[in-house]
Amino acid sequence: MTTRRTDHMAAAVSPFAQALETAAGAAALSPSSHNCQPWGLGRATSTTARRAAADLTGADADEYLVLALDRERELTALAAHAVEMEVSCGVYWRILLRTLAAQGWTTAAVRVLDGDADPGAAGLPGGGRPFGAGWPTAWTPLCVVALRPGPLSGERPADLHESALARRTHRGPYGREPVAPGLLRDLEEPATPGATAHPVHLRHLTERRDLRAFAAFVARHAGRDFGHRAAWRETHSFVRRDTADATARGDGFTLEQLFGPMSRPRRAAMRLALAPTTMHLLGKVGYHRVLAAGLADVVRRTPAVVTMGFAGQAPTRAKQLEGGARLADYWWRATRHGLSLHPISIVLQHDDLRGRLERELSLPGRTFFVSRVGVAGSPAPRSHRRADAAVHVSF
């Protein structure tokens, strides 16, 4: 009987190349700041790369994958973007590993390459490039995982892909009806198939006074980012002219995704108003405050806001990736319940504002995610993906 069960389990495990293609396709749909998609994925296939991965993880495994930050795609205008990039990579990584586990590829060992630890210092070949000459020079390795065939996780890869495809960043109006308390409690529960407890503080704001306080904070301070020349220039570089432009580039967002459907004349006027030079000039007469007030009005009419924070003010890379994993699980589950999210990252991207928000709302730890939560009144356009979003590099 034991042999038959083992044989059945082995037969159910997908060949790794096929499983990786499926998992990477789902993970490529992950959300990221400005839809910049800053992740890279490598599969260790050469002798040098596999030896390095085995040494790092301490596991002799069938397969090794490496998560990377693509420095050519990361946001850099603000110091807070460093955390956003690694959290975004953590979201991608979580969806990838969940989809692999659903196909029978289980995690045998994980090694996070902390930012203050040079992999080359561990006696590995290649110095700062421990995985050999095939490793892309623009990629910073974040995490290595060793994988072996094992029992299926119980999730269906098709369900994971369907939820990833259905997930939206919806910036439009939400229904005013409260989100059911039982549903919010379910979203607060971190346990998912194959998951462990994440060291993330999660809180829902649903009381009217808290929502009003948060909306007032947005009205007072969200204009900071619109008026920050370097930050706005970087943000504007991700604003796409139209759907065709977004499709061709495969990243960023259109004006319709930001502000909803609009006529051609209004689109032309918005493009002019949002240009960095124009924004700088209009900022002198308070245009950034007008934009902040508009965002605050949308927030004010939202039934719930979710906040997530690290336990401490100086999270390690491992904590940041775990934060991304917690966010991935939350957003996946919210999507399955028919809820939409709209991150309000603008209030977290300056350390003094983030600290003030934490104090005013009594948020513990270091807040890394704040988002509206609710039922959207109309479908949101799908975010575009670059042509190679689901591709991995063999090295």
mmCIF file of C-alpha atoms in Angstrom:
data_model
loop_
_atom_site.group_PDB
_atom_site.id
_atom_site.type_symbol
_atom_site.label_atom_id
_atom_site.label_comp_id
_atom_site.label_asym_id
_atom_site.label_seq_id
_atom_site.Cartn_x
_atom_site.Cartn_y
_atom_site.Cartn_z
ATOM 1 C CA MET A 1 0.000 0.000 0.000
ATOM 2 C CA THR A 2 2.780 2.438 0.835
ATOM 3 C CA THR A 3 4.465 1.754 -2.501
ATOM 4 C CA ARG A 4 1.247 2.382 -4.394
ATOM 5 C CA ARG A 5 0.663 5.695 -2.640
ATOM 6 C CA THR A 6 4.254 6.741 -3.377
ATOM 7 C CA ASP A 7 3.926 5.743 -7.025
ATOM 8 C CA HIS A 8 0.646 7.649 -7.300
ATOM 9 C CA MET A 9 2.224 10.740 -5.739
ATOM 10 C CA ALA A 10 5.201 10.575 -8.108
ATOM 11 C CA ALA A 11 2.895 10.170 -11.105
ATOM 12 C CA ALA A 12 0.929 13.252 -10.059
ATOM 13 C CA VAL A 13 4.002 15.483 -9.920
ATOM 14 C CA SER A 14 4.339 17.573 -13.077
ATOM 15 C CA PRO A 15 7.682 17.553 -14.912
ATOM 16 C CA PHE A 16 9.609 20.524 -13.567
ATOM 17 C CA ALA A 17 9.901 22.407 -16.857
ATOM 18 C CA GLN A 18 6.148 22.214 -17.302
ATOM 19 C CA ALA A 19 5.457 23.079 -13.656
ATOM 20 C CA LEU A 20 7.802 26.071 -13.817
ATOM 21 C CA GLU A 21 6.153 27.402 -16.965
ATOM 22 C CA THR A 22 2.734 27.207 -15.289
ATOM 23 C CA ALA A 23 3.979 28.776 -12.045
ATOM 24 C CA ALA A 24 5.878 31.581 -13.765
ATOM 25 C CA GLY A 25 2.784 32.380 -15.835
ATOM 26 C CA ALA A 26 0.707 32.890 -12.695
ATOM 27 C CA ALA A 27 3.440 34.743 -10.790
ATOM 28 C CA ALA A 28 3.994 37.144 -13.693
ATOM 29 C CA LEU A 29 0.519 38.562 -12.985
ATOM 30 C CA SER A 30 1.634 39.762 -9.537
ATOM 31 C CA PRO A 31 1.108 43.406 -8.544
ATOM 32 C CA SER A 32 4.093 45.709 -8.177
ATOM 33 C CA SER A 33 4.724 49.394 -7.525
ATOM 34 C CA HIS A 34 3.986 51.378 -10.707
ATOM 35 C CA ASN A 35 3.537 47.972 -12.364
ATOM 36 C CA CYS A 36 7.315 48.022 -12.842
ATOM 37 C CA GLN A 37 7.646 44.206 -12.435
ATOM 38 C CA PRO A 38 11.106 44.352 -10.808
ATOM 39 C CA TRP A 39 11.651 40.631 -10.351
ATOM 40 C CA GLY A 40 13.895 38.184 -12.161
ATOM 41 C CA LEU A 41 13.823 34.399 -11.970
ATOM 42 C CA GLY A 42 16.742 32.075 -12.573
ATOM 43 C CA ARG A 43 16.922 28.286 -12.764
ATOM 44 C CA ALA A 44 20.264 26.777 -11.798
ATOM 45 C CA THR A 45 21.237 24.298 -14.509
ATOM 46 C CA SER A 46 25.035 24.568 -14.867
ATOM 47 C CA THR A 47 27.375 22.663 -12.585
ATOM 48 C CA THR A 48 28.689 25.922 -11.103
ATOM 49 C CA ALA A 49 25.226 27.332 -10.438
ATOM 50 C CA ARG A 50 23.842 24.127 -8.930
ATOM 51 C CA ARG A 51 26.878 23.757 -6.659
ATOM 52 C CA ALA A 52 26.513 27.345 -5.483
ATOM 53 C CA ALA A 53 22.773 26.903 -4.860
ATOM 54 C CA ALA A 54 23.362 23.642 -2.983
ATOM 55 C CA ASP A 55 26.013 25.293 -0.810
ATOM 56 C CA LEU A 56 23.750 28.250 -0.052
ATOM 57 C CA THR A 57 20.676 26.183 0.822
ATOM 58 C CA GLY A 58 22.529 23.271 2.392
ATOM 59 C CA ALA A 59 20.318 20.891 0.427
ATOM 60 C CA ASP A 60 21.019 18.371 -2.293
ATOM 61 C CA ALA A 61 17.850 18.820 -4.341
ATOM 62 C CA ASP A 62 16.436 18.108 -7.788
ATOM 63 C CA GLU A 63 15.975 21.744 -8.725
ATOM 64 C CA TYR A 64 17.122 25.180 -7.582
ATOM 65 C CA LEU A 65 15.540 28.539 -8.326
ATOM 66 C CA VAL A 66 16.877 32.000 -7.548
ATOM 67 C CA LEU A 67 14.710 35.077 -7.067
ATOM 68 C CA ALA A 68 16.359 38.314 -8.138
ATOM 69 C CA LEU A 69 15.764 42.045 -8.172
ATOM 70 C CA ASP A 70 16.249 43.424 -11.678
ATOM 71 C CA ARG A 71 18.043 46.726 -11.065
ATOM 72 C CA GLU A 72 17.120 47.940 -14.548
ATOM 73 C CA ARG A 73 13.440 47.834 -13.564
ATOM 74 C CA GLU A 74 13.469 48.972 -9.931
ATOM 75 C CA LEU A 75 12.217 52.322 -8.648
ATOM 76 C CA THR A 76 14.955 54.417 -7.066
ATOM 77 C CA ALA A 77 13.718 58.008 -6.689
ATOM 78 C CA LEU A 78 12.884 57.591 -2.992
ATOM 79 C CA ALA A 79 14.605 55.600 -0.245
ATOM 80 C CA ALA A 80 11.300 53.897 0.609
ATOM 81 C CA HIS A 81 11.232 52.347 -2.860
ATOM 82 C CA ALA A 82 13.911 49.870 -1.751
ATOM 83 C CA VAL A 83 11.380 48.213 0.573
ATOM 84 C CA GLU A 84 8.614 48.389 -2.044
ATOM 85 C CA MET A 85 10.791 46.595 -4.590
ATOM 86 C CA GLU A 86 11.629 43.692 -2.312
ATOM 87 C CA VAL A 87 8.029 43.389 -1.106
ATOM 88 C CA SER A 88 6.940 43.289 -4.771
ATOM 89 C CA CYS A 89 9.475 40.526 -5.409
ATOM 90 C CA GLY A 90 8.130 38.699 -2.347
ATOM 91 C CA VAL A 91 4.593 38.776 -3.785
ATOM 92 C CA TYR A 92 5.857 37.246 -7.032
ATOM 93 C CA TRP A 93 7.918 34.617 -5.174
ATOM 94 C CA ARG A 94 4.991 33.525 -3.026
ATOM 95 C CA ILE A 95 2.671 32.996 -5.988
ATOM 96 C CA LEU A 96 5.409 31.138 -7.859
ATOM 97 C CA LEU A 97 6.119 28.748 -4.962
ATOM 98 C CA ARG A 98 2.430 28.170 -4.220
ATOM 99 C CA THR A 99 1.806 27.218 -7.836
ATOM 100 C CA LEU A 100 4.827 24.917 -7.874
ATOM 101 C CA ALA A 101 3.644 23.254 -4.642
ATOM 102 C CA ALA A 102 0.232 22.722 -6.222
ATOM 103 C CA GLN A 103 2.010 20.698 -8.899
ATOM 104 C CA GLY A 104 4.009 18.590 -6.472
ATOM 105 C CA TRP A 105 7.248 20.587 -6.240
ATOM 106 C CA THR A 106 7.847 21.250 -2.567
ATOM 107 C CA THR A 107 10.381 23.483 -0.858
ATOM 108 C CA ALA A 108 13.236 21.510 0.690
ATOM 109 C CA ALA A 109 15.268 24.505 1.866
ATOM 110 C CA VAL A 110 15.394 28.277 1.465
ATOM 111 C CA ARG A 111 18.272 30.720 1.833
ATOM 112 C CA VAL A 112 17.642 34.448 1.829
ATOM 113 C CA LEU A 113 20.688 36.412 0.730
ATOM 114 C CA ASP A 114 20.501 39.329 3.130
ATOM 115 C CA GLY A 115 21.544 42.665 1.744
ATOM 116 C CA ASP A 116 24.440 42.988 4.186
ATOM 117 C CA ALA A 117 25.832 39.586 3.281
ATOM 118 C CA ASP A 118 27.910 39.257 0.104
ATOM 119 C CA PRO A 119 27.362 35.756 -1.333
ATOM 120 C CA GLY A 120 30.888 35.886 -2.719
ATOM 121 C CA ALA A 121 32.247 36.130 0.798
ATOM 122 C CA ALA A 122 31.023 32.615 1.560
ATOM 123 C CA GLY A 123 33.823 31.086 -0.465
ATOM 124 C CA LEU A 124 31.661 30.590 -3.533
ATOM 125 C CA PRO A 125 33.066 30.892 -7.057
ATOM 126 C CA GLY A 126 32.605 34.100 -8.956
ATOM 127 C CA GLY A 127 32.969 36.561 -6.062
ATOM 128 C CA GLY A 128 29.932 38.842 -6.362
ATOM 129 C CA ARG A 129 28.563 36.513 -9.074
ATOM 130 C CA PRO A 130 28.474 33.166 -7.248
ATOM 131 C CA PHE A 131 26.264 31.549 -9.883
ATOM 132 C CA GLY A 132 28.752 31.812 -12.718
ATOM 133 C CA ALA A 133 29.024 33.787 -15.937
ATOM 134 C CA GLY A 134 25.441 33.026 -16.986
ATOM 135 C CA TRP A 135 23.963 35.130 -14.172
ATOM 136 C CA PRO A 136 22.592 38.469 -15.516
ATOM 137 C CA THR A 137 24.816 41.332 -14.411
ATOM 138 C CA ALA A 138 21.820 43.621 -13.664
ATOM 139 C CA TRP A 139 20.247 41.131 -11.252
ATOM 140 C CA THR A 140 20.754 41.167 -7.495
ATOM 141 C CA PRO A 141 20.027 37.677 -6.060
ATOM 142 C CA LEU A 142 17.562 37.829 -3.179
ATOM 143 C CA CYS A 143 16.653 34.250 -2.330
ATOM 144 C CA VAL A 144 17.524 30.676 -3.320
ATOM 145 C CA VAL A 145 15.136 27.751 -2.982
ATOM 146 C CA ALA A 146 15.830 24.018 -3.254
ATOM 147 C CA LEU A 147 12.907 21.982 -4.612
ATOM 148 C CA ARG A 148 12.053 18.286 -4.614
ATOM 149 C CA PRO A 149 9.063 16.249 -5.793
ATOM 150 C CA GLY A 150 6.554 15.737 -3.020
ATOM 151 C CA PRO A 151 2.846 15.525 -2.226
ATOM 152 C CA LEU A 152 0.540 17.974 -3.944
ATOM 153 C CA SER A 153 -0.371 20.950 -1.746
ATOM 154 C CA GLY A 154 -4.098 20.529 -2.313
ATOM 155 C CA GLU A 155 -4.525 23.727 -4.308
ATOM 156 C CA ARG A 156 -5.343 23.668 -8.015
ATOM 157 C CA PRO A 157 -2.885 25.455 -10.327
ATOM 158 C CA ALA A 158 -5.824 26.578 -12.457
ATOM 159 C CA ASP A 159 -7.445 28.255 -9.427
ATOM 160 C CA LEU A 160 -4.229 30.062 -8.565
ATOM 161 C CA HIS A 161 -3.854 31.288 -12.131
ATOM 162 C CA GLU A 162 -7.511 32.283 -12.332
ATOM 163 C CA SER A 163 -7.246 34.389 -9.167
ATOM 164 C CA ALA A 164 -3.979 35.949 -10.337
ATOM 165 C CA LEU A 165 -5.661 36.843 -13.624
ATOM 166 C CA ALA A 166 -8.774 38.213 -11.895
ATOM 167 C CA ARG A 167 -6.763 40.338 -9.448
ATOM 168 C CA ARG A 168 -7.000 44.044 -10.135
ATOM 169 C CA THR A 169 -5.706 47.302 -8.748
ATOM 170 C CA HIS A 170 -9.015 49.144 -8.871
ATOM 171 C CA ARG A 171 -8.722 52.889 -8.330
ATOM 172 C CA GLY A 172 -12.379 53.718 -8.989
ATOM 173 C CA PRO A 173 -15.345 54.000 -6.589
ATOM 174 C CA TYR A 174 -16.264 51.115 -4.269
ATOM 175 C CA GLY A 175 -19.689 50.305 -2.890
ATOM 176 C CA ARG A 176 -20.414 51.974 0.449
ATOM 177 C CA GLU A 177 -21.758 48.798 2.059
ATOM 178 C CA PRO A 178 -19.504 47.549 4.882
ATOM 179 C CA VAL A 179 -17.362 44.506 4.238
ATOM 180 C CA ALA A 180 -18.750 41.680 6.367
ATOM 181 C CA PRO A 181 -16.821 41.308 9.656
ATOM 182 C CA GLY A 182 -16.538 37.561 9.126
ATOM 183 C CA LEU A 183 -14.933 38.133 5.750
ATOM 184 C CA LEU A 184 -12.438 40.578 7.235
ATOM 185 C CA ARG A 185 -11.563 38.061 9.940
ATOM 186 C CA ASP A 186 -10.955 35.476 7.230
ATOM 187 C CA LEU A 187 -8.655 37.887 5.413
ATOM 188 C CA GLU A 188 -6.755 38.553 8.627
ATOM 189 C CA GLU A 189 -6.036 34.856 9.075
ATOM 190 C CA PRO A 190 -2.531 34.179 7.684
ATOM 191 C CA ALA A 191 -2.831 30.399 7.445
ATOM 192 C CA THR A 192 -3.068 29.129 3.856
ATOM 193 C CA PRO A 193 -2.143 25.736 2.404
ATOM 194 C CA GLY A 194 1.605 25.359 2.741
ATOM 195 C CA ALA A 195 2.034 28.686 4.512
ATOM 196 C CA THR A 196 3.543 29.549 7.845
ATOM 197 C CA ALA A 197 2.670 32.434 10.108
ATOM 198 C CA HIS A 198 4.131 35.674 8.780
ATOM 199 C CA PRO A 199 5.567 38.258 11.181
ATOM 200 C CA VAL A 200 3.303 40.963 9.783
ATOM 201 C CA HIS A 201 0.914 43.209 11.697
ATOM 202 C CA LEU A 202 -2.371 43.408 9.797
ATOM 203 C CA ARG A 203 -5.173 45.778 10.714
ATOM 204 C CA HIS A 204 -8.447 46.750 9.070
ATOM 205 C CA LEU A 205 -9.810 50.269 9.475
ATOM 206 C CA THR A 206 -13.593 50.116 9.332
ATOM 207 C CA GLU A 207 -14.759 52.540 12.006
ATOM 208 C CA ARG A 208 -15.979 55.835 10.579
ATOM 209 C CA ARG A 209 -13.627 57.876 12.734
ATOM 210 C CA ASP A 210 -10.589 55.897 11.559
ATOM 211 C CA LEU A 211 -11.586 56.151 7.898
ATOM 212 C CA ARG A 212 -12.196 59.890 8.274
ATOM 213 C CA ALA A 213 -8.827 60.305 9.979
ATOM 214 C CA PHE A 214 -7.055 58.418 7.208
ATOM 215 C CA ALA A 215 -8.837 60.392 4.469
ATOM 216 C CA ALA A 216 -7.894 63.643 6.219
ATOM 217 C CA PHE A 217 -4.282 62.485 6.368
ATOM 218 C CA VAL A 218 -4.324 61.764 2.624
ATOM 219 C CA ALA A 219 -5.816 65.204 1.926
ATOM 220 C CA ARG A 220 -3.105 66.913 3.993
ATOM 221 C CA HIS A 221 -0.076 64.976 2.859
ATOM 222 C CA ALA A 222 -0.585 63.023 -0.393
ATOM 223 C CA GLY A 223 0.377 66.091 -2.397
ATOM 224 C CA ARG A 224 3.977 65.630 -1.209
ATOM 225 C CA ASP A 225 4.666 62.978 -3.839
ATOM 226 C CA PHE A 226 3.030 64.951 -6.654
ATOM 227 C CA GLY A 227 5.252 67.885 -5.739
ATOM 228 C CA HIS A 228 8.489 65.880 -5.360
ATOM 229 C CA ARG A 229 10.254 66.475 -8.674
ATOM 230 C CA ALA A 230 12.390 63.310 -8.793
ATOM 231 C CA ALA A 231 9.616 61.047 -7.501
ATOM 232 C CA TRP A 232 7.011 62.462 -9.858
ATOM 233 C CA ARG A 233 9.382 62.292 -12.834
ATOM 234 C CA GLU A 234 9.904 58.599 -12.117
ATOM 235 C CA THR A 235 6.170 57.979 -11.623
ATOM 236 C CA HIS A 236 5.329 59.854 -14.810
ATOM 237 C CA SER A 237 7.776 57.681 -16.744
ATOM 238 C CA PHE A 238 5.337 54.808 -16.134
ATOM 239 C CA VAL A 239 2.258 56.688 -17.386
ATOM 240 C CA ARG A 240 1.455 55.277 -20.809
ATOM 241 C CA ARG A 241 -0.043 57.329 -23.618
ATOM 242 C CA ASP A 242 -2.879 54.873 -24.330
ATOM 243 C CA THR A 243 -3.709 51.172 -24.251
ATOM 244 C CA ALA A 244 -1.652 50.478 -27.366
ATOM 245 C CA ASP A 245 1.385 52.120 -25.780
ATOM 246 C CA ALA A 246 0.886 50.164 -22.535
ATOM 247 C CA THR A 247 0.503 46.924 -24.484
ATOM 248 C CA ALA A 248 3.675 47.562 -26.459
ATOM 249 C CA ARG A 249 5.742 48.445 -23.385
ATOM 250 C CA GLY A 250 4.118 45.826 -21.151
ATOM 251 C CA ASP A 251 4.298 47.829 -17.922
ATOM 252 C CA GLY A 252 3.121 51.026 -16.257
ATOM 253 C CA PHE A 253 -0.481 52.249 -16.404
ATOM 254 C CA THR A 254 -2.740 54.335 -18.610
ATOM 255 C CA LEU A 255 -4.596 57.485 -17.597
ATOM 256 C CA GLU A 256 -7.827 55.475 -17.677
ATOM 257 C CA GLN A 257 -6.393 53.094 -15.088
ATOM 258 C CA LEU A 258 -5.596 56.076 -12.890
ATOM 259 C CA PHE A 259 -8.690 58.240 -13.403
ATOM 260 C CA GLY A 260 -11.307 56.087 -15.136
ATOM 261 C CA PRO A 261 -12.797 56.461 -18.626
ATOM 262 C CA MET A 262 -12.322 59.873 -20.201
ATOM 263 C CA SER A 263 -12.884 61.683 -23.485
ATOM 264 C CA ARG A 264 -10.057 62.336 -25.905
ATOM 265 C CA PRO A 265 -9.905 66.086 -25.070
ATOM 266 C CA ARG A 266 -9.770 65.361 -21.326
ATOM 267 C CA ARG A 267 -7.087 62.753 -21.872
ATOM 268 C CA ALA A 268 -4.985 65.287 -23.791
ATOM 269 C CA ALA A 269 -5.494 67.880 -21.038
ATOM 270 C CA MET A 270 -4.513 65.379 -18.314
ATOM 271 C CA ARG A 271 -1.415 64.319 -20.207
ATOM 272 C CA LEU A 272 -0.331 67.939 -20.369
ATOM 273 C CA ALA A 273 -1.186 68.659 -16.723
ATOM 274 C CA LEU A 274 0.680 65.607 -15.433
ATOM 275 C CA ALA A 275 3.884 66.220 -17.385
ATOM 276 C CA PRO A 276 6.724 66.825 -14.879
ATOM 277 C CA THR A 277 7.465 70.368 -16.099
ATOM 278 C CA THR A 278 3.797 71.344 -16.023
ATOM 279 C CA MET A 279 3.291 69.685 -12.650
ATOM 280 C CA HIS A 280 6.199 71.664 -11.225
ATOM 281 C CA LEU A 281 4.703 74.932 -12.456
ATOM 282 C CA LEU A 282 1.167 74.064 -11.351
ATOM 283 C CA GLY A 283 2.524 73.039 -7.965
ATOM 284 C CA LYS A 284 3.323 76.674 -7.312
ATOM 285 C CA VAL A 285 -0.420 77.392 -7.316
ATOM 286 C CA GLY A 286 -1.371 74.299 -5.296
ATOM 287 C CA TYR A 287 -2.344 71.807 -8.017
ATOM 288 C CA HIS A 288 -0.760 68.954 -6.048
ATOM 289 C CA ARG A 289 -3.183 69.731 -3.207
ATOM 290 C CA VAL A 290 -6.103 69.468 -5.630
ATOM 291 C CA LEU A 291 -4.932 65.989 -6.666
ATOM 292 C CA ALA A 292 -4.492 64.988 -3.020
ATOM 293 C CA ALA A 293 -8.019 66.191 -2.208
ATOM 294 C CA GLY A 294 -9.420 64.098 -5.056
ATOM 295 C CA LEU A 295 -7.650 61.005 -3.773
ATOM 296 C CA ALA A 296 -8.851 61.713 -0.244
ATOM 297 C CA ASP A 297 -12.440 61.945 -1.477
ATOM 298 C CA VAL A 298 -12.175 58.469 -3.000
ATOM 299 C CA VAL A 299 -10.650 57.146 0.241
ATOM 300 C CA ARG A 300 -13.380 58.779 2.337
ATOM 301 C CA ARG A 301 -16.078 56.789 0.515
ATOM 302 C CA THR A 302 -14.318 53.442 0.954
ATOM 303 C CA PRO A 303 -15.810 50.858 3.375
ATOM 304 C CA ALA A 304 -12.470 49.523 4.628
ATOM 305 C CA VAL A 305 -8.748 50.159 4.587
ATOM 306 C CA VAL A 306 -6.128 47.496 5.280
ATOM 307 C CA THR A 307 -2.698 48.225 6.730
ATOM 308 C CA MET A 308 0.271 45.856 6.982
ATOM 309 C CA GLY A 309 3.450 46.468 8.918
ATOM 310 C CA PHE A 310 6.683 44.776 9.873
ATOM 311 C CA ALA A 311 7.286 44.043 13.532
ATOM 312 C CA GLY A 312 10.329 46.328 13.660
ATOM 313 C CA GLN A 313 11.443 49.538 12.007
ATOM 314 C CA ALA A 314 14.431 47.952 10.226
ATOM 315 C CA PRO A 315 13.147 44.791 8.496
ATOM 316 C CA THR A 316 15.693 42.389 7.054
ATOM 317 C CA ARG A 317 15.421 41.183 3.481
ATOM 318 C CA ALA A 318 13.852 37.968 4.782
ATOM 319 C CA LYS A 319 11.155 39.982 6.575
ATOM 320 C CA GLN A 320 10.486 42.053 3.475
ATOM 321 C CA LEU A 321 10.038 38.939 1.333
ATOM 322 C CA GLU A 322 7.769 37.463 4.009
ATOM 323 C CA GLY A 323 5.784 40.696 3.963
ATOM 324 C CA GLY A 324 5.335 40.244 0.223
ATOM 325 C CA ALA A 325 4.197 36.668 0.812
ATOM 326 C CA ARG A 326 1.598 37.840 3.338
ATOM 327 C CA LEU A 327 0.379 40.465 0.891
ATOM 328 C CA ALA A 328 0.156 37.888 -1.904
ATOM 329 C CA ASP A 329 -1.971 35.571 0.234
ATOM 330 C CA TYR A 330 -4.223 38.453 1.331
ATOM 331 C CA TRP A 331 -4.784 39.805 -2.171
ATOM 332 C CA TRP A 332 -5.359 36.316 -3.579
ATOM 333 C CA ARG A 333 -7.983 35.560 -0.943
ATOM 334 C CA ALA A 334 -9.633 38.984 -1.295
ATOM 335 C CA THR A 335 -9.937 38.414 -5.045
ATOM 336 C CA ARG A 336 -11.592 35.045 -4.450
ATOM 337 C CA HIS A 337 -14.144 36.856 -2.279
ATOM 338 C CA GLY A 338 -14.884 39.416 -5.018
ATOM 339 C CA LEU A 339 -13.014 42.289 -3.347
ATOM 340 C CA SER A 340 -10.732 44.831 -4.996
ATOM 341 C CA LEU A 341 -7.717 46.668 -3.603
ATOM 342 C CA HIS A 342 -6.246 50.100 -4.323
ATOM 343 C CA PRO A 343 -2.893 50.705 -2.594
ATOM 344 C CA ILE A 344 -2.380 54.245 -1.258
ATOM 345 C CA SER A 345 1.412 53.996 -1.247
ATOM 346 C CA ILE A 346 1.826 57.735 -1.560
ATOM 347 C CA VAL A 347 1.480 58.189 2.235
ATOM 348 C CA LEU A 348 4.260 55.676 2.955
ATOM 349 C CA GLN A 349 6.964 56.800 0.564
ATOM 350 C CA HIS A 350 8.411 59.520 2.795
ATOM 351 C CA ASP A 351 9.692 58.364 6.179
ATOM 352 C CA ASP A 352 8.418 61.377 8.112
ATOM 353 C CA LEU A 353 4.895 60.967 6.709
ATOM 354 C CA ARG A 354 4.904 57.238 7.342
ATOM 355 C CA GLY A 355 5.960 57.800 10.938
ATOM 356 C CA ARG A 356 3.247 60.405 11.411
ATOM 357 C CA LEU A 357 0.620 58.054 9.948
ATOM 358 C CA GLU A 358 1.728 55.277 12.296
ATOM 359 C CA ARG A 359 1.380 57.589 15.272
ATOM 360 C CA GLU A 360 -1.973 59.100 14.283
ATOM 361 C CA LEU A 361 -3.580 55.722 13.574
ATOM 362 C CA SER A 362 -1.669 53.797 16.285
ATOM 363 C CA LEU A 363 -0.207 51.383 13.749
ATOM 364 C CA PRO A 364 2.426 49.041 15.218
ATOM 365 C CA GLY A 365 5.832 48.468 13.662
ATOM 366 C CA ARG A 366 6.874 49.788 10.253
ATOM 367 C CA THR A 367 3.908 50.093 7.907
ATOM 368 C CA PHE A 368 4.699 48.900 4.384
ATOM 369 C CA PHE A 369 1.254 48.604 2.802
ATOM 370 C CA VAL A 370 -1.961 50.618 2.980
ATOM 371 C CA SER A 371 -4.868 49.962 0.652
ATOM 372 C CA ARG A 372 -8.541 50.598 0.120
ATOM 373 C CA VAL A 373 -10.624 47.410 0.233
ATOM 374 C CA GLY A 374 -14.142 46.976 -1.127
ATOM 375 C CA VAL A 375 -16.425 45.873 -3.921
ATOM 376 C CA ALA A 376 -15.742 47.849 -7.076
ATOM 377 C CA GLY A 377 -18.679 49.321 -8.941
ATOM 378 C CA SER A 378 -17.331 48.373 -12.361
ATOM 379 C CA PRO A 379 -14.582 46.163 -13.771
ATOM 380 C CA ALA A 380 -11.074 47.580 -13.824
ATOM 381 C CA PRO A 381 -8.765 47.293 -16.819
ATOM 382 C CA ARG A 382 -6.163 44.569 -16.566
ATOM 383 C CA SER A 383 -2.573 45.613 -15.932
ATOM 384 C CA HIS A 384 -0.265 44.999 -18.850
ATOM 385 C CA ARG A 385 2.692 42.651 -18.698
ATOM 386 C CA ARG A 386 5.976 42.775 -20.543
ATOM 387 C CA ALA A 387 6.588 40.127 -23.195
ATOM 388 C CA ASP A 388 9.178 38.294 -21.072
ATOM 389 C CA ALA A 389 7.281 38.561 -17.756
ATOM 390 C CA ALA A 390 6.796 34.799 -17.482
ATOM 391 C CA VAL A 391 10.275 33.882 -18.728
ATOM 392 C CA HIS A 392 13.100 32.572 -16.555
ATOM 393 C CA VAL A 393 16.836 32.532 -17.191
ATOM 394 C CA SER A 394 18.820 29.282 -17.046
ATOM 395 C CA PHE A 395 22.309 29.858 -15.744
#
